[in-house]
mmCIF file of N, CA and C in Angstrom:
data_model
loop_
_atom_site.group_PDB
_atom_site.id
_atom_site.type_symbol
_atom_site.label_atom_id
_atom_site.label_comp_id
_atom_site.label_asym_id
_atom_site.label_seq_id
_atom_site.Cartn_x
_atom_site.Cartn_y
_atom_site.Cartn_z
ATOM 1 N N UNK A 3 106.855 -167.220 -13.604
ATOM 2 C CA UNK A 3 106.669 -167.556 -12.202
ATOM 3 C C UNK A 3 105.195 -167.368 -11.874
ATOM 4 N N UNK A 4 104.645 -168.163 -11.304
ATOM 5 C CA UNK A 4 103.388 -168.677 -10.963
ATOM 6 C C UNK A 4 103.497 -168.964 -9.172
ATOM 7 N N UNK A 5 101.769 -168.277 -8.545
ATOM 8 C CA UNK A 5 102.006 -168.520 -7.549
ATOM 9 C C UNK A 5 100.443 -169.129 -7.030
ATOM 10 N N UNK A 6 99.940 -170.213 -6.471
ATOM 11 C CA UNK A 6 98.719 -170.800 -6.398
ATOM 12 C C UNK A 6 97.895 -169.103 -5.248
ATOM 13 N N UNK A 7 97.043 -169.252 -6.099
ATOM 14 C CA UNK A 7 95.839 -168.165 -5.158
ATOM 15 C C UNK A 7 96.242 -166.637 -5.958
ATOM 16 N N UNK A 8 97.041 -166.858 -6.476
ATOM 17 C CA UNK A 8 97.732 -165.227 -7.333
ATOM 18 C C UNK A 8 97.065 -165.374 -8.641
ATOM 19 N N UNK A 9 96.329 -164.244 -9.273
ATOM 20 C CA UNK A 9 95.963 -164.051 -10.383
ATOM 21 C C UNK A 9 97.153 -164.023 -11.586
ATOM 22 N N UNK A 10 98.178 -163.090 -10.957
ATOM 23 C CA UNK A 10 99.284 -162.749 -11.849
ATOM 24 C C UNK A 10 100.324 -163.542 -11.718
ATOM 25 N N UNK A 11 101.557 -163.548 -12.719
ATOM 26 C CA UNK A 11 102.199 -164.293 -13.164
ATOM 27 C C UNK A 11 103.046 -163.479 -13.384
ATOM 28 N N UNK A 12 104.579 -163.607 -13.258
ATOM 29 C CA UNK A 12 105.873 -162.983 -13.841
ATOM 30 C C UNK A 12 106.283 -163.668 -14.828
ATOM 31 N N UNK A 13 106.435 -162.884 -16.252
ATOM 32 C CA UNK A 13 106.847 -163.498 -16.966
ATOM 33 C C UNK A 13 107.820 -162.840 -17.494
ATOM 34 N N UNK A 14 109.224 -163.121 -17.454
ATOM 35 C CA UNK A 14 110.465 -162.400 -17.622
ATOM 36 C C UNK A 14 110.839 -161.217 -16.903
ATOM 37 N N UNK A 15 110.165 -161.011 -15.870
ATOM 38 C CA UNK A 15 110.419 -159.996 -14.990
ATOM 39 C C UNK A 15 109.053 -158.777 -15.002
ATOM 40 N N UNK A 16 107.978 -158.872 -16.163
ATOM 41 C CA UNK A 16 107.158 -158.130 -15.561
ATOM 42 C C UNK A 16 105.435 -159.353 -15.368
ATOM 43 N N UNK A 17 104.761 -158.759 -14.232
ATOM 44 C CA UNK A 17 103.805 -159.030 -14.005
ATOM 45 C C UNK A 17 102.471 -159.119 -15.165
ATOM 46 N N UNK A 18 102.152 -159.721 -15.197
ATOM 47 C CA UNK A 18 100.654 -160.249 -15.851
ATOM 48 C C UNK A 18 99.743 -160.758 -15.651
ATOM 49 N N UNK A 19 98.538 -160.424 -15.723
ATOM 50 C CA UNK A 19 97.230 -161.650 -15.371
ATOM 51 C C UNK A 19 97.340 -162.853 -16.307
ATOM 52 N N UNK A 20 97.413 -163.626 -15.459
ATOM 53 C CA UNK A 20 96.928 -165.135 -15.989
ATOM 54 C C UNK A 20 95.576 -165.372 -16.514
ATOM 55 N N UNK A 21 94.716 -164.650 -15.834
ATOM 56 C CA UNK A 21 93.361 -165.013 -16.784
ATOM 57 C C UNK A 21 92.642 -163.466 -16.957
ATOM 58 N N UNK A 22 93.245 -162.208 -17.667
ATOM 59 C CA UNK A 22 92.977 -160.789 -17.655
ATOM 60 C C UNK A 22 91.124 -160.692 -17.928
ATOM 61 N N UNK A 23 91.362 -160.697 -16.598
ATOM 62 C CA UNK A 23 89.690 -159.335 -16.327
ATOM 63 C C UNK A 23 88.771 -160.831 -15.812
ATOM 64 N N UNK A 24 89.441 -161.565 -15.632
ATOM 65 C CA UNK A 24 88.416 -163.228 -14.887
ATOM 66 C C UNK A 24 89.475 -163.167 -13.099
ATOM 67 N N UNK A 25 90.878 -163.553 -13.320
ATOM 68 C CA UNK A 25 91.084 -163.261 -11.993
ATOM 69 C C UNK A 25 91.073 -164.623 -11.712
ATOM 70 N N UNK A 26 91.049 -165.474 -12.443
ATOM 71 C CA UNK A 26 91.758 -166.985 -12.275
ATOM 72 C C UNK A 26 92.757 -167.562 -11.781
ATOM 73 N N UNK A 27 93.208 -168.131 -10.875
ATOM 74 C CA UNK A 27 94.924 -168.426 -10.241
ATOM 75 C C UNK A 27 95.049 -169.780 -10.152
ATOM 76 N N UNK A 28 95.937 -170.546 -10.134
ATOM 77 C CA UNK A 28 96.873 -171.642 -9.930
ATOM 78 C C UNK A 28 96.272 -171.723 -8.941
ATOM 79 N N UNK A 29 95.454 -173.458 -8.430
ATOM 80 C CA UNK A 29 95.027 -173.921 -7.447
ATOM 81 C C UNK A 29 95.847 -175.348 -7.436
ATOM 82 N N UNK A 30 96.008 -175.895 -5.959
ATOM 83 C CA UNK A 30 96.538 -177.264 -5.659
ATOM 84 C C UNK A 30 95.016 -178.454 -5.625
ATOM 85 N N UNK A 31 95.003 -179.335 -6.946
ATOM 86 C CA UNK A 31 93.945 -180.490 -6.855
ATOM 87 C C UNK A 31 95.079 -182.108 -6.628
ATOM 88 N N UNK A 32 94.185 -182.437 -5.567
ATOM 89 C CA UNK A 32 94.655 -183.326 -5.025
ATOM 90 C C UNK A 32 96.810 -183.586 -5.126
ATOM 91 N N UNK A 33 97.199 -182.575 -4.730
ATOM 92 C CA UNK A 33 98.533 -182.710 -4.866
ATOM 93 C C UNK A 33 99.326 -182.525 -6.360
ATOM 94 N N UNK A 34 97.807 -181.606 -7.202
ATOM 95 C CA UNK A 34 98.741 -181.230 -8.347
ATOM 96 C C UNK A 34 98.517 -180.009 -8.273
ATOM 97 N N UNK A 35 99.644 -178.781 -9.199
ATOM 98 C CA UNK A 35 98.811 -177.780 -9.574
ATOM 99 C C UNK A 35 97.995 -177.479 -10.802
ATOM 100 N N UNK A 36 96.957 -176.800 -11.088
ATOM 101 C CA UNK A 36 96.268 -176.760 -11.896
ATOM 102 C C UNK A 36 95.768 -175.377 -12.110
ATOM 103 N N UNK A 37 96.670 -174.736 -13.496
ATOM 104 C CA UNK A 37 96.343 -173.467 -13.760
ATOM 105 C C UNK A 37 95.548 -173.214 -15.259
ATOM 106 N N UNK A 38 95.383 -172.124 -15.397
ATOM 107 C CA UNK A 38 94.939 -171.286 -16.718
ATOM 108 C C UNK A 38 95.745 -171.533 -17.562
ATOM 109 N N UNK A 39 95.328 -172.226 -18.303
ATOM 110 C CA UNK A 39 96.885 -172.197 -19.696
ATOM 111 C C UNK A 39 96.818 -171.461 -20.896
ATOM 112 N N UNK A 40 95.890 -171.133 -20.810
ATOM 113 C CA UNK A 40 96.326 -169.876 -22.661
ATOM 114 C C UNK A 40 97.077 -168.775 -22.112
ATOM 115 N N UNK A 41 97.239 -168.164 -21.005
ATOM 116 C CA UNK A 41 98.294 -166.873 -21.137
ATOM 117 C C UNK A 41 99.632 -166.871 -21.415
ATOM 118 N N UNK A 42 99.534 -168.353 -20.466
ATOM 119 C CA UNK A 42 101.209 -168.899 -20.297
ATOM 120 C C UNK A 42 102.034 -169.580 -21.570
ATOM 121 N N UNK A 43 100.942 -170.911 -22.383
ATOM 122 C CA UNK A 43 101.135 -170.914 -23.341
ATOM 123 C C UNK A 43 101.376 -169.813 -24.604
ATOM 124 N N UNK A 44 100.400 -169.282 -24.917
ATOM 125 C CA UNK A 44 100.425 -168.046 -25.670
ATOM 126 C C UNK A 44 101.981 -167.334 -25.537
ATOM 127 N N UNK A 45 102.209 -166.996 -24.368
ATOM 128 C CA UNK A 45 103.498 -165.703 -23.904
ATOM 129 C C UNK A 45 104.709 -166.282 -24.163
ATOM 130 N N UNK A 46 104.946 -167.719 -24.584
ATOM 131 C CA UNK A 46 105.655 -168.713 -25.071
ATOM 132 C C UNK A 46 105.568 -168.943 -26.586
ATOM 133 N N UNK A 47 105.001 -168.492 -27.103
ATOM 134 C CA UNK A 47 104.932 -168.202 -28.426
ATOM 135 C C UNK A 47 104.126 -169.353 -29.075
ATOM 136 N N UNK A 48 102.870 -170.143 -28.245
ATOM 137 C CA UNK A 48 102.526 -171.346 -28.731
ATOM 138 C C UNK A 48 101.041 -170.941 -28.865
ATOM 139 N N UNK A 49 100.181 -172.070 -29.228
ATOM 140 C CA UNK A 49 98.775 -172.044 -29.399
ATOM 141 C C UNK A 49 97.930 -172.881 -28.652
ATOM 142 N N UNK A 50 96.682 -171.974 -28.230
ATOM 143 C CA UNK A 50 95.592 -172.906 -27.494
ATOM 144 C C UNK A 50 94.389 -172.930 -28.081
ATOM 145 N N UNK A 51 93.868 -174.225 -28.053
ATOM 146 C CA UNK A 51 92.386 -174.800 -29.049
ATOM 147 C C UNK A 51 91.561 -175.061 -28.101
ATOM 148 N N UNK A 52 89.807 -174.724 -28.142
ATOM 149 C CA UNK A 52 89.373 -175.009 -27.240
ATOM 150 C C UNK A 52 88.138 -175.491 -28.231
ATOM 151 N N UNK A 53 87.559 -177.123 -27.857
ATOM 152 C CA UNK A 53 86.720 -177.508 -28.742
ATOM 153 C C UNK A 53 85.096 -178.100 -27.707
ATOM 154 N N UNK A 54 84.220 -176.841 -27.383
ATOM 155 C CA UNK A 54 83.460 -176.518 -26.706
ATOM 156 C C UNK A 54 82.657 -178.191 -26.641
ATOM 157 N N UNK A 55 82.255 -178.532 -28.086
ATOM 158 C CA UNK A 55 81.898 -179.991 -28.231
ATOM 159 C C UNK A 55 81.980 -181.315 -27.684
ATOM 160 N N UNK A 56 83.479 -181.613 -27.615
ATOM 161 C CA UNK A 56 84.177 -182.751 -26.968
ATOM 162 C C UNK A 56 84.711 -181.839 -25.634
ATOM 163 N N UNK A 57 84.447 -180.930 -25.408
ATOM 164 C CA UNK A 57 85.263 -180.475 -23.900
ATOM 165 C C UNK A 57 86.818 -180.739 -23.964
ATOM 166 N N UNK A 58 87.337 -180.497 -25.107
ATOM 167 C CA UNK A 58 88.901 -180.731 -25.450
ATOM 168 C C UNK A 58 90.169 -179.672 -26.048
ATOM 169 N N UNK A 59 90.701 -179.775 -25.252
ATOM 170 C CA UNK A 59 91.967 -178.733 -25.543
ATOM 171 C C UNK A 59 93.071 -178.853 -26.045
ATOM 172 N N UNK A 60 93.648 -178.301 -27.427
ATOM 173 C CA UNK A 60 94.791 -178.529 -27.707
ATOM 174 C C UNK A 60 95.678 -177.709 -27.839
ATOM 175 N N UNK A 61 97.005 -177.656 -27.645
ATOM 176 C CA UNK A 61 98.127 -177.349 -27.258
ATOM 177 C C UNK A 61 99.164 -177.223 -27.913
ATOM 178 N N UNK A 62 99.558 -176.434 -28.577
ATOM 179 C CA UNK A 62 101.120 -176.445 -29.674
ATOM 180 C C UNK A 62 102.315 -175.796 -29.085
ATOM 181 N N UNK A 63 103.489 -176.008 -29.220
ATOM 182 C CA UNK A 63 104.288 -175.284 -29.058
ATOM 183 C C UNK A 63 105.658 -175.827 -29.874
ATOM 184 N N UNK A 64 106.066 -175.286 -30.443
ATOM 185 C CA UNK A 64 106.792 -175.595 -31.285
ATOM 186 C C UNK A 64 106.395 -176.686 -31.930
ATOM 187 N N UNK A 65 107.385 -177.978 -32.124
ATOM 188 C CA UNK A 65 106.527 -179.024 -32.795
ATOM 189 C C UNK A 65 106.203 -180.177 -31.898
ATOM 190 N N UNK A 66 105.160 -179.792 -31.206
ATOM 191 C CA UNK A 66 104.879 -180.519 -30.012
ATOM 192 C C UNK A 66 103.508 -180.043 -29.684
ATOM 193 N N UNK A 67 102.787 -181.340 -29.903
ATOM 194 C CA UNK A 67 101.148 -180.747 -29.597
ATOM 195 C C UNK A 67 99.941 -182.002 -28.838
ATOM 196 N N UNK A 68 100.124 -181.261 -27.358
ATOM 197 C CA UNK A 68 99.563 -181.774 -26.435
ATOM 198 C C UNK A 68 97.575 -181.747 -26.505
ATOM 199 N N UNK A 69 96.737 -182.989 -26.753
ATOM 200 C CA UNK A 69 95.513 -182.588 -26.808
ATOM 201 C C UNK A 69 94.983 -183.561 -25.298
ATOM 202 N N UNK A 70 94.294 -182.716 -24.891
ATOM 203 C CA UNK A 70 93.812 -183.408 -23.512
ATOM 204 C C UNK A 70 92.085 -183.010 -23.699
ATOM 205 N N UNK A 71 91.622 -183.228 -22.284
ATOM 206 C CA UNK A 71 89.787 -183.743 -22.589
ATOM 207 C C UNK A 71 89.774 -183.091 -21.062
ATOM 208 N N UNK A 72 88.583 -182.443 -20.550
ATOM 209 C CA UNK A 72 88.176 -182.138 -19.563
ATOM 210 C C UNK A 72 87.741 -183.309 -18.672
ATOM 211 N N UNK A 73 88.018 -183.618 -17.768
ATOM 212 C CA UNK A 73 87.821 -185.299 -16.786
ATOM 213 C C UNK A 73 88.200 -186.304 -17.279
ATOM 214 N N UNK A 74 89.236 -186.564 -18.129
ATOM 215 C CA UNK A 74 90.089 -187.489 -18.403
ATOM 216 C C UNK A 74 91.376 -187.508 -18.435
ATOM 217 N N UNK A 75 91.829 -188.909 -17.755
ATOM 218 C CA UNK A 75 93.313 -188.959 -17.348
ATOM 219 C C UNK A 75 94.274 -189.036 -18.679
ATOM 220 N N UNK A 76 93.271 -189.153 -19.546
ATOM 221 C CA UNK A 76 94.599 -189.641 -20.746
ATOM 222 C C UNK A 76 94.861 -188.584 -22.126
ATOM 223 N N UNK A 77 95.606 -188.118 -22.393
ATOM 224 C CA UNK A 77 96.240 -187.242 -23.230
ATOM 225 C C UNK A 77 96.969 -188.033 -24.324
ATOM 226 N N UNK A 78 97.449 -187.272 -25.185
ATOM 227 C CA UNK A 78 98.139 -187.663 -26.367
ATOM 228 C C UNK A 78 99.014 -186.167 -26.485
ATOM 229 N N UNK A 79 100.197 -186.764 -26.799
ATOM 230 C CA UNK A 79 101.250 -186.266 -27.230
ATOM 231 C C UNK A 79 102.134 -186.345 -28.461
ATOM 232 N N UNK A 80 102.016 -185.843 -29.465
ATOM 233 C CA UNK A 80 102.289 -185.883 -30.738
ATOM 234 C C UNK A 80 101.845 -187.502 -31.156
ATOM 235 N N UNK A 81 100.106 -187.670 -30.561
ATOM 236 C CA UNK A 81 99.703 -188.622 -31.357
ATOM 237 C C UNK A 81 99.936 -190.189 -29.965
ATOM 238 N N UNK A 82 101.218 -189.838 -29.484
ATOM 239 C CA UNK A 82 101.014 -191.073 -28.660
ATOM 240 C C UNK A 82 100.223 -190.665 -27.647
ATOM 241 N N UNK A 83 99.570 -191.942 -26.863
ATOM 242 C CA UNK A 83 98.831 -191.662 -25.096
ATOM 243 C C UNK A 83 99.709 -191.514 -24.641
ATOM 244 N N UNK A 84 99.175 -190.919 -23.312
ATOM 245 C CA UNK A 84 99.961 -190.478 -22.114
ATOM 246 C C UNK A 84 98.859 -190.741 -21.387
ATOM 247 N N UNK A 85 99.050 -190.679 -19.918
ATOM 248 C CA UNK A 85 98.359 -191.008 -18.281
ATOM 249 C C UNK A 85 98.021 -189.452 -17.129
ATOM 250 N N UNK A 86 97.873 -188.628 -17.259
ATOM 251 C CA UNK A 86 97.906 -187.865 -16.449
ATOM 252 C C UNK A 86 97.986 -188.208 -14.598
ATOM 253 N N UNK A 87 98.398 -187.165 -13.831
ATOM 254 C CA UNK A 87 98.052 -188.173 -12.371
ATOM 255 C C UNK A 87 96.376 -187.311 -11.846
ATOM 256 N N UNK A 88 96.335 -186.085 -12.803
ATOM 257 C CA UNK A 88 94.918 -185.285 -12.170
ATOM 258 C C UNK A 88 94.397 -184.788 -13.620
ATOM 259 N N UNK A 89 93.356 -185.241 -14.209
ATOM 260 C CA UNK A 89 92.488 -184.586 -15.269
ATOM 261 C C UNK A 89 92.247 -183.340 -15.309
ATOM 262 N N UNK A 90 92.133 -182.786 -16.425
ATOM 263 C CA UNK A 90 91.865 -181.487 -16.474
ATOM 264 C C UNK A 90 90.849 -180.912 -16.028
ATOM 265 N N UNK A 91 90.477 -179.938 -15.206
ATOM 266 C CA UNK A 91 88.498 -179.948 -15.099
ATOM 267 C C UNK A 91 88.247 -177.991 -15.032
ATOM 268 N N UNK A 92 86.763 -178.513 -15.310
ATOM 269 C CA UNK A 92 86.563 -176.672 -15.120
ATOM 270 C C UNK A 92 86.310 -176.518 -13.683
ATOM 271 N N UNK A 93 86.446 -175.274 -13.720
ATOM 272 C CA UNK A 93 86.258 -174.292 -12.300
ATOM 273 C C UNK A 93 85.660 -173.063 -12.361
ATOM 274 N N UNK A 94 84.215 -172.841 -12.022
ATOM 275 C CA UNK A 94 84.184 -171.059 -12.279
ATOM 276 C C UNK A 94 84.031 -170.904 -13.599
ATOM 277 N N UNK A 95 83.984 -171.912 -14.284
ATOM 278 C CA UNK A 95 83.800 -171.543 -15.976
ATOM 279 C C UNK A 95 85.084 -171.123 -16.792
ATOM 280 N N UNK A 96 85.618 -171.974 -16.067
ATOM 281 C CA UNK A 96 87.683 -171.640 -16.675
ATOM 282 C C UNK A 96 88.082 -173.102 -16.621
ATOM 283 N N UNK A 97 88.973 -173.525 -17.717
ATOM 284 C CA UNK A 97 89.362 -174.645 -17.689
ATOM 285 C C UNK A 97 91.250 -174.411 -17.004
ATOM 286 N N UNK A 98 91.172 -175.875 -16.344
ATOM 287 C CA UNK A 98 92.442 -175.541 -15.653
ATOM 288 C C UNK A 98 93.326 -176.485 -16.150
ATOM 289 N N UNK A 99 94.780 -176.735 -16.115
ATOM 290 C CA UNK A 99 94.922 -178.053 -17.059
ATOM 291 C C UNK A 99 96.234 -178.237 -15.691
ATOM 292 N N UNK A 100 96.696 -179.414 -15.604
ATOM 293 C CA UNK A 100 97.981 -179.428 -14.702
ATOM 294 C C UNK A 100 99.440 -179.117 -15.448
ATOM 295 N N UNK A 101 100.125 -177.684 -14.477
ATOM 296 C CA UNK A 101 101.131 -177.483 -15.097
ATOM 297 C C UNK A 101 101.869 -178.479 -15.728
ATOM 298 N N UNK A 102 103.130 -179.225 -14.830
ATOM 299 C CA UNK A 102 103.882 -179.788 -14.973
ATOM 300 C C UNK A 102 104.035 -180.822 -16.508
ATOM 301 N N UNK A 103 102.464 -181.404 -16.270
ATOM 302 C CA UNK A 103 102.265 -182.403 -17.513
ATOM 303 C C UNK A 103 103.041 -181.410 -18.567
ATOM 304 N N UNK A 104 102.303 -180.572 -19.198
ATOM 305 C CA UNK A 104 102.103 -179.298 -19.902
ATOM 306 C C UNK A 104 103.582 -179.038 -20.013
ATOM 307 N N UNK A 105 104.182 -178.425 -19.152
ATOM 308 C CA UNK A 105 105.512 -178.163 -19.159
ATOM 309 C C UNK A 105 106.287 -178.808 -19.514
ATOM 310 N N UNK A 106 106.601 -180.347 -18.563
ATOM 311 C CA UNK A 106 107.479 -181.154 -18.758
ATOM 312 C C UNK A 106 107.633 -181.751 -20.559
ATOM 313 N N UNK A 107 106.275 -181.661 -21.161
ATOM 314 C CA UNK A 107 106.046 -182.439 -22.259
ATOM 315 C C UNK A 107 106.273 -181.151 -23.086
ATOM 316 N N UNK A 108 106.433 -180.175 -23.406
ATOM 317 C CA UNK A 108 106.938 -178.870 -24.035
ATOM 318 C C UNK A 108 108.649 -179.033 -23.873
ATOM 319 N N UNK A 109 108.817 -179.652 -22.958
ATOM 320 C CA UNK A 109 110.232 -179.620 -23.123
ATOM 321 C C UNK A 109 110.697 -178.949 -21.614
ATOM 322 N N UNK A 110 110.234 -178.126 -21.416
ATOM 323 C CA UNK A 110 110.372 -177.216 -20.322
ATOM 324 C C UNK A 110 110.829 -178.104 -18.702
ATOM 325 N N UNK A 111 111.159 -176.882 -17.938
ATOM 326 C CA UNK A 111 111.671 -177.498 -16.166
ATOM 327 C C UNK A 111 110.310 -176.508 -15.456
ATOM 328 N N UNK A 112 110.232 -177.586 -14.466
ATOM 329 C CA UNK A 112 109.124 -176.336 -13.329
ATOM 330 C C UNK A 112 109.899 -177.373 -11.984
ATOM 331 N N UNK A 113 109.888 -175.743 -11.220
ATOM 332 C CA UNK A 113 110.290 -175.661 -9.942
ATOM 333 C C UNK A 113 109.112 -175.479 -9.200
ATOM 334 N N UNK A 114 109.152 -176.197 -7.585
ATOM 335 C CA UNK A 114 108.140 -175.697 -6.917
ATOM 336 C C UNK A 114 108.791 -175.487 -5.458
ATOM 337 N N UNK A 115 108.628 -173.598 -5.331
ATOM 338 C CA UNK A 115 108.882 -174.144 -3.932
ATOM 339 C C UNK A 115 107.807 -174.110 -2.642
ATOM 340 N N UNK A 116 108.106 -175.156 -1.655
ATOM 341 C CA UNK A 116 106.480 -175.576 -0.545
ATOM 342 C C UNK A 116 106.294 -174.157 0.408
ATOM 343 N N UNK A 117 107.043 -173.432 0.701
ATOM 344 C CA UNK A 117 106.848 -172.413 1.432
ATOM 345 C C UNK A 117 105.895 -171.629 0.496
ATOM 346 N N UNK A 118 106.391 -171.377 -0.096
ATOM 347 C CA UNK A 118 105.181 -169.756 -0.931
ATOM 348 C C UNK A 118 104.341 -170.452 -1.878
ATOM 349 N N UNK A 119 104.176 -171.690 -1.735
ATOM 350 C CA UNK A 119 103.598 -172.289 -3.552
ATOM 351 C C UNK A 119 103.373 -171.324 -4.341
ATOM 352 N N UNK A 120 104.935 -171.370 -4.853
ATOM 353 C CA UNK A 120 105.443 -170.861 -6.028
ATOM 354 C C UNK A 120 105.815 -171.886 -7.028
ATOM 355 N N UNK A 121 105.141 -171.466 -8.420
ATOM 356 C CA UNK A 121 105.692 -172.267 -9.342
ATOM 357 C C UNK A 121 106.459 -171.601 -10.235
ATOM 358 N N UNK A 122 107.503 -172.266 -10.991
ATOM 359 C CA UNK A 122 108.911 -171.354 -12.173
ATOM 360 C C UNK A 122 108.751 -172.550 -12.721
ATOM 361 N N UNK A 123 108.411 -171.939 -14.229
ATOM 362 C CA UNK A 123 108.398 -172.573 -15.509
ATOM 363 C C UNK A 123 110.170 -171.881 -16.033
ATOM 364 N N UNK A 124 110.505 -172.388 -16.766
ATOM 365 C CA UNK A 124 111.583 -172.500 -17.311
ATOM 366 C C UNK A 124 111.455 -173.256 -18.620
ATOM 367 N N UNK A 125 111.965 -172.486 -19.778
ATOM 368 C CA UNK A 125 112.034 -172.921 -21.579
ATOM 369 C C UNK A 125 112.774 -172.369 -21.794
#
């Protein structure tokens, strides 16, 4: 559970920083959310690549491996394209990537609810 403007994150019932000792949180860009993804990934038992060069990030989780690009809409997913609706971008010197893409393409459910922007990942 993820909450936009919250550093920390519940993950199975106890609290964690999402970005430990930076203080990074889930922000809303243009009607997406867009968080920190190595804690969340990681705590899921998956892997994050960060290739300083191309400004590109890749993504494993089980056998499923998402590579995306900092300001570009288009991703690949085990090799095929995909469209994003908001590019990945930095902030503060933290890259943010949009949940849902991320999630949905892991396999995973995310809930959002509009009162608390709260987000629940579910795997």
């Amino acid at each position: 559970i993820l909450q936009v403007d919250n550093p920390l994150m519940n993950a199975n019932g106890k609290p964690e920083a999402i970005d430990a000792g930076i203080g990074t949180t889930p922000i809303v860009y243009n009607g997406r959310t867009l968080v920190p993804i190595r804690a969340i990934v990681e705590k899921m038992g998956g892997t994050v690549g960060w290739d300083g060069a191309t400004s590109s990030i890749t993504l494993t989780y089980k056998s499923t491996t998402i590579k995306l690009v900092v300001d570009s809409t288009t991703a690949t997913v085990n090799g095929a394209t995909k469209t994003l609706d908001v590019a990945p971008m930095v902030l503060n010197g933290r890259t943010l990537l949009p949940i849902r893409f991320i999630t949905e393409n892991f396999g995973g459910e995310v809930g959002w609810e509009d009162r608390t922007s709260t987000i629940t990942l579910k795997y």
